Amino acid sequence: MANSSLTVANIDAGYGAVRVLEDVSLSVGAGETVALLGTNGNGKSTLMKSIMGIVCPSSGSISAVIDGTTHELVGRSTEEIVDLGIAFVPEGRRLFPKQTVIENLLLGAFRPAARSAIRRNLDFCLETFPRLKERSRQVAGSLSGGEQQMLALARALMSAPRILLIDEPSVGLAPLLVSRTIDKIKELKEGFNLTVLMAEQNFTQAIRIADRGYVIVHGRIAFAGESAEALNNNDLIREFYLGA
Amino acid sequence: MDVSLDLLVNAIVSGLLLGGFYAAVSIGVAISFGMLDIVNIAHPAFILLGSYVAYFANSVLGMDPILAAAIALPAFYLLGMAVYQVYYVAFERRNDQSLRSLAFFFGLLFITEVGLVLAFGVDYRLVEARYIGPSLHFGIIDLPLRLLVPFLVAAAMVVGLQVFLSRSFLGRAIQAVAQDQLALRLMAADPIRIKRIAFGLSFATAAVAGAILIIVQPVEPSIGREYIGRVFAICVLGGLGSFTGMAIAAIILGIVESLTSTFFGPSWAPAVAFGVLLVTLAVRPSGLMGR
């Protein structure tokens, strides 16, 4: 069973003088899939980047429990955080465009803890994404948007993470691909026993696989929905997403 | 002109051997310029430093120049890591690499050259070894050991580094580091550490290339400048980031130069070689095997 979780407590973060996040707290329990909902510019990405050590919060704490051990993340470098077992699929996918699909996947297994399981994880990824297997010798830059998103997901899983953060998996994809990608995330989560935090604008898609969610507005958590149902019936969601 | 067969064959063979030597000289730049995007024009000067290390070990201690290079290798590796660290702190971290870093490497080039002049003077120096002088003969083909031994050492170095870069985790990270540093950090690799190691490797090849250079020809401190253009041309011709392309380009250049100097005279060789570069780039702008 998954025994890794994430807790963000009262963080403030921003870029220079611009404060983006104010007193944000959230938690992702072991084995949960939590959606972070909000439209553009409300701080979803900044929150993800704060967790990954790309943006340094000015106050507050972020801690992760990995296989029963608690680690404070604030002050650690991105590579240390990934090395703990927290993988991140960033906005824009950030593939290595001149490397082949296989080379990208193998780079995903750079952290020493992932190297022993490399064969098994590679087989799993290629089985889950048959398209990547077909294109394994092709350079990543030549893939279509949907294929790139799959490769980015697969590459993150190659690091054998316990916790997976995904920033806007649906961006730039055709509607059919969006729902397929969301299904794949659920499949991968179950296959790897992951704890997942997913930032998403596409409320209806995200809520299909999320256990619960947070709505972030202007850098503050405006609503914490304890179930998909609660999110569905929330006024903010109705206002922002459902146009009611 | 009377083109005799054995002249032609021997020109091609010595071109091939010369190409192997060019590959050894270029491989350091194929790493620093081709994979790290660092225009280290001082590389040939450090190859010369390698030549003088081999010369010193050979003339004072009677050591084989290639053995001397193998012993000097770790020191060159550390020197490369140190040079990268200075480059990183002074330029890369502040995001103003391009022009100022070129001045930095020009400075290194001249300092190294002047250092060598002060230490060893401006006379041509050479080394002695059993394989300098004799040749092997196969029918009409002459294989001078003075070129064959460097060729074999160069081939071993290129193949070894290629295997390292394509099969190891560190090697794959080195190939990817210039493409996206944040993405590499998300793979749990520190890009600065990866670049430092790669730059160290690039310098380590200069120790070997230097020993090979002084076996192939006598050297004086400013001779490295002759190689600056050639080395970058080979990397661009082969396609940046590809060792295989670089090795093929080095051999093409070696053969073209050898044929030209055999049949039309040595002064034509560089012109024809660079002509080949321009024509190739017109047809294939990313080089022979560039991605």
XYZ file of C-alpha atoms in Angstrom:
535
model
C 0.000 0.000 0.000
C 1.006 3.570 -0.562
C 2.387 5.066 2.622
C 3.639 8.412 1.372
C 1.913 11.732 1.879
C 2.430 15.444 1.462
C 1.569 18.364 3.734
C 1.820 22.048 2.852
C 1.370 24.322 5.865
C 0.779 28.095 5.698
C 3.191 28.932 2.913
C 3.741 32.333 1.330
C 5.622 32.396 -1.954
C 6.213 34.611 -4.955
C 8.674 36.053 -7.412
C 10.691 39.020 -6.157
C 8.255 41.599 -4.793
C 5.227 39.879 -6.264
C 3.497 37.646 -3.780
C 1.602 34.848 -5.480
C 0.677 32.480 -2.667
C -0.719 33.636 0.655
C -1.044 31.338 3.610
C -1.689 28.239 1.536
C -2.204 24.920 3.300
C -3.149 21.602 1.821
C -2.551 17.941 2.362
C -2.444 14.862 0.189
C -2.989 11.659 2.149
C -1.314 8.353 1.416
C -2.728 6.837 -1.759
C -5.000 9.781 -2.506
C -5.455 11.617 -5.775
C -6.012 15.275 -4.992
C -6.926 17.872 -7.605
C -5.708 21.450 -7.342
C -8.254 23.453 -9.282
C -8.115 27.006 -10.487
C -7.987 29.069 -13.655
C -4.822 30.646 -15.080
C -2.796 32.934 -12.868
C -4.198 31.847 -9.522
C -1.001 30.202 -8.282
C -1.371 26.503 -9.107
C 2.004 26.281 -10.812
C 3.713 28.392 -8.158
C 2.424 26.023 -5.490
C 3.725 23.027 -7.437
C 7.078 24.756 -7.929
C 7.277 25.579 -4.218
C 6.813 21.925 -3.337
C 9.537 20.961 -5.834
C 12.048 23.535 -4.544
C 11.999 25.544 -7.780
C 10.414 28.497 -6.004
C 11.471 29.087 -2.397
C 8.579 29.943 -0.041
C 9.216 32.960 2.207
C 7.414 31.347 5.110
C 5.580 28.202 6.065
C 6.595 24.592 5.786
C 6.231 21.752 3.315
C 6.797 18.216 4.481
C 6.567 14.835 2.858
C 6.314 11.406 4.378
C 8.105 8.907 2.136
C 7.761 5.256 3.121
C 7.119 6.250 6.705
C 9.954 8.800 7.079
C 9.144 12.509 7.332
C 11.236 15.021 5.362
C 11.042 18.825 5.421
C 11.214 20.041 1.815
C 11.691 23.819 2.191
C 15.373 24.640 1.717
C 16.148 21.492 -0.228
C 17.232 21.636 -3.867
C 14.972 20.292 -6.604
C 17.294 17.356 -7.259
C 17.275 16.383 -3.574
C 13.473 16.488 -3.496
C 13.216 14.293 -6.596
C 15.779 11.958 -5.077
C 13.500 11.481 -2.056
C 10.888 9.967 -4.345
C 8.759 12.907 -5.452
C 8.366 13.205 -9.225
C 7.054 16.239 -11.072
C 5.590 16.506 -14.561
C 5.988 20.234 -15.201
C 3.971 22.558 -17.369
C 5.255 22.375 -20.947
C 6.518 18.821 -20.303
C 10.205 19.780 -20.387
C 11.384 16.783 -22.393
C 14.909 16.562 -23.805
C 13.922 17.293 -27.415
C 17.103 15.994 -29.081
C 17.202 12.736 -27.141
C 15.193 9.721 -28.232
C 12.109 8.459 -26.402
C 14.156 5.678 -24.802
C 16.946 8.058 -23.787
C 14.383 10.346 -22.150
C 12.920 7.406 -20.238
C 16.321 6.146 -19.109
C 17.206 9.647 -17.886
C 14.094 9.443 -15.748
C 15.749 6.610 -13.835
C 18.832 8.698 -12.965
C 18.225 8.616 -9.212
C 20.073 5.653 -7.666
C 16.939 4.239 -6.007
C 15.253 3.950 -9.414
C 18.077 2.108 -11.159
C 17.438 -1.312 -9.683
C 13.840 -1.343 -10.931
C 14.673 0.145 -14.323
C 13.812 -2.912 -16.438
C 10.455 -3.490 -14.759
C 9.461 0.190 -14.873
C 10.514 0.530 -18.509
C 8.443 -2.503 -19.485
C 5.490 -1.146 -17.531
C 5.716 2.289 -19.192
C 6.035 0.871 -22.708
C 3.141 -1.477 -22.055
C 0.959 1.323 -20.713
C 1.896 3.599 -23.623
C 2.239 1.368 -26.703
C 2.701 4.498 -28.813
C 5.957 5.251 -27.009
C 7.187 1.744 -27.763
C 6.507 2.254 -31.481
C 8.418 5.528 -31.413
C 11.167 4.510 -28.996
C 14.033 5.448 -31.380
C 12.492 8.754 -32.443
C 13.721 12.021 -30.916
C 11.271 13.473 -28.392
C 11.038 16.801 -30.261
C 9.362 15.059 -33.180
C 6.478 13.612 -31.153
C 2.946 15.034 -31.217
C 1.616 16.939 -28.201
C -0.291 13.946 -26.845
C 2.707 11.658 -27.246
C 4.920 14.200 -25.523
C 2.547 14.341 -22.566
C 2.632 10.540 -22.348
C 6.425 10.556 -22.492
C 6.592 13.202 -19.766
C 4.351 11.071 -17.535
C 6.272 7.893 -18.288
C 9.617 9.615 -17.682
C 8.452 10.841 -14.274
C 7.409 7.298 -13.366
C 10.813 5.945 -14.363
C 12.181 7.609 -11.221
C 10.094 5.097 -9.214
C 8.394 7.876 -7.228
C 6.100 7.549 -4.219
C 4.466 10.922 -4.777
C 3.654 12.304 -8.229
C 2.912 15.954 -8.966
C 1.404 16.809 -12.337
C 1.001 20.379 -13.560
C -1.853 20.778 -16.057
C -1.735 17.472 -17.924
C -4.531 18.611 -20.247
C -2.920 21.784 -21.587
C -2.680 21.862 -25.366
C -4.386 18.519 -25.911
C -7.489 17.739 -27.951
C -10.548 16.906 -25.783
C -10.411 13.184 -26.564
C -6.712 13.071 -25.620
C -7.425 14.932 -22.398
C -9.815 12.277 -21.175
C -7.405 9.528 -22.271
C -4.522 11.183 -20.430
C -6.629 11.492 -17.279
C -7.525 7.774 -17.531
C -3.836 6.915 -17.905
C -2.971 8.900 -14.791
C -5.462 6.827 -12.849
C -4.049 3.629 -14.327
C -0.466 4.624 -13.475
C -1.449 5.722 -9.996
C -2.905 2.292 -9.308
C -0.029 0.429 -10.994
C 2.640 2.257 -8.984
C 0.705 2.760 -5.719
C 1.190 6.494 -6.016
C 0.031 9.478 -4.057
C -0.965 12.110 -6.636
C -1.376 15.887 -6.609
C -2.663 17.186 -9.934
C -3.101 20.843 -10.885
C -5.765 21.212 -13.512
C -8.021 23.791 -15.133
C -10.270 21.184 -16.658
C -12.547 20.622 -13.703
C -14.845 17.983 -15.222
C -11.922 15.818 -16.304
C -9.902 16.212 -13.106
C -12.839 15.387 -10.861
C -13.337 12.047 -12.627
C -10.260 10.561 -10.955
C -9.757 12.837 -7.928
C -10.730 11.712 -4.446
C -11.042 15.316 -3.353
C -9.768 18.733 -4.321
C -8.859 22.296 -3.503
C -9.935 25.392 -5.356
C -7.265 28.089 -5.450
C -8.286 31.681 -6.172
C -5.844 34.625 -6.202
C -3.212 32.661 -4.342
C -5.447 31.462 -1.520
C -7.218 28.198 -0.961
C -10.830 29.304 -1.441
C -12.457 25.968 -0.919
C -11.421 22.498 0.175
C -13.800 19.861 -1.102
C -13.740 16.663 0.894
C -15.205 14.668 -1.984
C -15.811 14.944 -5.698
C -19.455 15.467 -4.819
C -18.697 18.427 -2.573
C -16.687 20.035 -5.363
C -19.474 19.495 -7.833
C -21.925 21.307 -5.619
C -19.649 24.189 -4.687
C -20.657 27.737 -5.634
C -17.138 28.755 -6.665
C -16.909 25.822 -9.015
C -20.312 26.686 -10.398
C -19.196 30.265 -10.935
C -15.787 29.517 -12.471
C -16.307 26.336 -14.387
C -19.900 25.506 -14.925
C -21.002 29.026 -15.802
C -24.002 28.855 -13.495
C 49.408 14.234 -63.935
C 50.324 10.620 -63.456
C 48.245 9.200 -60.613
C 49.857 5.965 -59.580
C 47.831 3.459 -57.613
C 50.205 3.075 -54.694
C 50.452 6.825 -54.269
C 46.651 7.035 -54.162
C 46.241 4.124 -51.763
C 48.928 5.396 -49.437
C 47.463 8.894 -49.494
C 44.109 7.444 -48.421
C 45.670 5.267 -45.720
C 47.701 8.083 -44.222
C 44.606 10.298 -44.465
C 42.681 7.723 -42.479
C 45.390 7.630 -39.820
C 45.557 11.430 -39.787
C 41.761 11.431 -39.355
C 42.069 9.293 -36.236
C 44.511 11.821 -34.854
C 42.112 14.668 -35.691
C 39.334 12.808 -33.875
C 41.468 12.674 -30.714
C 42.181 16.392 -30.991
C 38.495 17.215 -31.614
C 36.778 14.981 -29.101
C 37.318 17.388 -26.200
C 35.657 20.163 -28.190
C 32.901 17.745 -29.246
C 32.111 17.481 -25.528
C 32.541 21.115 -24.442
C 31.152 22.835 -27.548
C 28.946 20.057 -28.906
C 27.296 18.920 -25.682
C 27.754 21.706 -23.122
C 27.504 24.750 -25.451
C 30.763 26.115 -24.034
C 33.013 27.618 -26.697
C 36.326 26.514 -25.242
C 38.707 27.869 -27.864
C 41.551 27.309 -25.396
C 41.251 23.547 -25.869
C 44.131 23.286 -28.393
C 46.379 25.158 -25.937
C 45.645 22.517 -23.303
C 46.414 19.839 -25.872
C 49.803 21.544 -26.219
C 50.132 21.445 -22.454
C 49.546 17.701 -22.772
C 52.266 17.520 -25.441
C 54.767 19.228 -23.154
C 53.857 16.954 -20.232
C 54.623 14.008 -22.515
C 57.798 15.740 -23.723
C 58.964 16.404 -20.161
C 58.252 12.850 -18.989
C 59.931 11.475 -22.099
C 63.068 13.622 -22.174
C 63.717 13.770 -18.424
C 62.371 10.429 -17.187
C 62.555 8.448 -20.431
C 58.885 7.577 -20.109
C 56.684 6.525 -23.018
C 54.599 9.569 -24.091
C 51.296 7.668 -24.050
C 52.017 6.266 -20.592
C 52.839 9.829 -19.493
C 49.439 10.943 -20.820
C 47.679 8.181 -18.909
C 49.398 9.285 -15.699
C 48.613 12.969 -16.344
C 44.963 12.194 -17.111
C 43.560 12.644 -13.568
C 45.390 15.965 -13.184
C 43.902 17.226 -16.469
C 40.472 16.038 -15.330
C 40.775 18.056 -12.110
C 42.113 21.067 -14.020
C 39.072 20.901 -16.317
C 36.702 20.761 -13.340
C 38.460 23.793 -11.842
C 38.283 25.771 -15.103
C 34.558 24.987 -15.390
C 33.983 26.109 -11.806
C 35.629 29.465 -12.532
C 33.660 29.771 -15.774
C 30.439 28.932 -13.943
C 30.940 31.381 -11.088
C 32.202 34.203 -13.300
C 29.922 33.882 -16.337
C 27.352 31.118 -16.575
C 25.682 31.820 -13.226
C 25.224 35.456 -14.210
C 23.844 34.512 -17.577
C 26.341 36.464 -19.621
C 28.290 33.713 -21.243
C 28.620 34.582 -24.893
C 31.104 37.353 -25.525
C 32.808 37.627 -22.159
C 33.366 33.912 -21.854
C 34.993 33.982 -25.294
C 37.419 36.563 -23.898
C 37.953 34.300 -20.872
C 38.922 31.325 -23.025
C 41.076 33.528 -25.284
C 42.842 34.628 -22.129
C 43.374 31.030 -21.052
C 44.718 30.245 -24.515
C 47.338 32.995 -24.342
C 48.267 32.380 -20.702
C 48.834 28.689 -21.406
C 50.855 29.485 -24.523
C 53.014 32.057 -22.781
C 53.471 29.714 -19.828
C 54.734 27.025 -22.184
C 57.059 29.479 -23.944
C 58.536 30.567 -20.601
C 58.964 26.994 -19.429
C 60.142 25.303 -22.614
C 61.096 28.051 -25.078
C 59.930 28.463 -28.650
C 61.992 25.695 -30.261
C 60.329 22.654 -31.744
C 60.354 19.691 -29.349
C 59.872 16.042 -30.040
C 59.691 12.723 -28.192
C 61.421 9.413 -28.647
C 59.702 6.053 -28.616
C 60.253 2.692 -30.261
C 57.313 3.177 -32.598
C 58.550 6.483 -33.983
C 60.436 5.657 -37.187
C 59.596 2.125 -38.320
C 56.712 1.261 -40.659
C 54.700 -1.852 -41.355
C 54.384 -2.904 -44.986
C 51.455 -4.758 -46.511
C 52.009 -5.041 -50.250
C 51.951 -1.500 -51.581
C 50.592 -0.084 -48.299
C 52.952 1.612 -45.874
C 51.779 1.959 -42.300
C 54.091 4.269 -40.375
C 53.842 3.283 -36.694
C 54.254 6.958 -35.829
C 50.718 7.419 -37.242
C 49.281 3.957 -36.551
C 49.852 4.002 -32.777
C 48.170 7.423 -32.345
C 45.312 6.204 -34.545
C 44.724 3.170 -32.335
C 44.934 5.203 -29.135
C 42.529 7.777 -30.588
C 40.109 5.070 -31.712
C 40.141 3.482 -28.258
C 39.468 6.860 -26.646
C 36.593 7.757 -29.008
C 34.947 4.337 -28.670
C 35.422 4.301 -24.890
C 33.876 7.743 -24.454
C 31.034 6.910 -26.843
C 30.184 3.798 -24.821
C 30.386 5.785 -21.592
C 28.131 8.556 -22.922
C 25.486 6.283 -24.384
C 25.398 3.511 -21.775
C 25.903 5.186 -18.402
C 23.457 7.339 -16.456
C 26.097 10.040 -16.098
C 26.826 9.914 -19.838
C 23.177 10.251 -20.787
C 22.857 13.203 -18.414
C 25.895 14.840 -20.053
C 24.237 14.542 -23.462
C 21.029 16.127 -22.158
C 22.407 18.857 -19.890
C 22.527 21.658 -22.453
C 18.952 21.013 -23.624
C 17.058 21.706 -20.416
C 18.692 22.221 -17.039
C 15.464 22.327 -15.035
C 14.315 19.088 -16.641
C 17.610 17.495 -15.632
C 17.130 18.650 -12.047
C 13.721 16.991 -12.146
C 15.612 13.772 -12.969
C 17.473 14.235 -9.638
C 20.705 15.305 -11.369
C 22.567 18.517 -10.504
C 23.331 20.139 -13.887
C 26.350 22.032 -12.552
C 27.917 18.835 -11.257
C 27.167 17.072 -14.558
C 28.776 19.904 -16.534
C 31.794 19.980 -14.223
C 32.378 16.269 -14.778
C 31.894 16.607 -18.537
C 34.310 19.533 -18.721
C 36.818 17.525 -16.687
C 36.487 14.699 -19.202
C 36.952 17.136 -22.056
C 40.235 18.302 -20.490
C 41.330 14.736 -19.771
C 41.148 13.997 -23.504
C 43.617 16.876 -24.052
C 46.281 14.949 -22.117
C 45.958 12.029 -24.540
C 45.561 14.216 -27.636
C 48.689 16.149 -26.597
C 50.792 12.994 -26.315
C 49.496 11.873 -29.698
C 50.257 15.263 -31.252
C 53.903 15.233 -30.187
C 54.246 11.663 -31.526
C 52.795 12.702 -34.902
C 54.824 15.905 -35.275
C 57.336 18.089 -33.393
C 55.583 20.866 -31.472
C 56.179 24.443 -30.355
C 53.840 26.387 -28.027
C 51.794 28.306 -30.620
C 51.110 25.312 -32.861
C 47.758 24.781 -31.143
C 46.324 27.754 -33.009
C 46.580 25.826 -36.273
C 44.100 23.386 -34.826
C 41.449 25.791 -33.532
C 39.722 26.212 -36.885
C 40.134 22.582 -37.860
C 38.777 21.249 -34.561
C 35.634 23.382 -34.598
C 35.164 22.613 -38.300
C 35.276 18.882 -37.561
C 32.689 19.205 -34.782
C 30.331 21.280 -36.930
C 30.810 19.014 -39.959
C 30.050 15.913 -37.917
C 26.993 17.427 -36.281
C 27.070 18.848 -32.768
C 26.456 16.302 -30.051
C 27.374 13.273 -32.165
C 30.665 11.465 -31.546
C 30.121 9.146 -34.480
C 29.571 12.129 -36.767
C 32.653 13.819 -35.326
C 34.810 10.718 -35.962
C 33.528 10.390 -39.543
C 34.129 14.110 -40.141
C 37.667 13.830 -38.740
C 38.446 10.948 -41.087
C 36.904 12.717 -44.103
C 38.977 15.797 -43.338
C 42.107 13.694 -42.853
C 41.643 11.878 -46.167
C 40.771 15.050 -48.089
C 43.817 16.850 -46.686
C 46.071 13.905 -47.380
C 44.865 13.485 -50.980
C 45.143 17.205 -51.639
C 48.633 17.502 -50.262
C 49.794 14.378 -52.101
C 48.469 15.420 -55.505
C 48.226 19.218 -55.414
C 50.639 20.291 -52.690
C 50.238 20.855 -48.958
C 49.270 24.523 -49.194
C 45.977 23.581 -50.853
C 44.990 21.148 -48.119
C 43.253 23.514 -45.653
C 41.391 25.332 -48.451
C 39.999 22.115 -49.911
C 39.175 20.740 -46.447
C 37.175 23.832 -45.530
C 35.565 23.755 -48.979
C 34.256 20.290 -48.083
C 32.915 21.721 -44.823
C 31.052 24.535 -46.587
C 29.538 22.269 -49.236
C 28.421 19.738 -46.609
C 26.816 22.417 -44.462
C 25.021 23.832 -47.507
C 23.465 20.400 -48.103
C 23.086 19.311 -44.477
C 22.983 22.374 -42.197
C 23.001 20.302 -38.990
C 26.125 18.392 -40.021
C 26.548 14.763 -41.023
C 24.853 13.237 -37.987
C 23.433 16.204 -36.102
C 20.082 15.760 -34.440
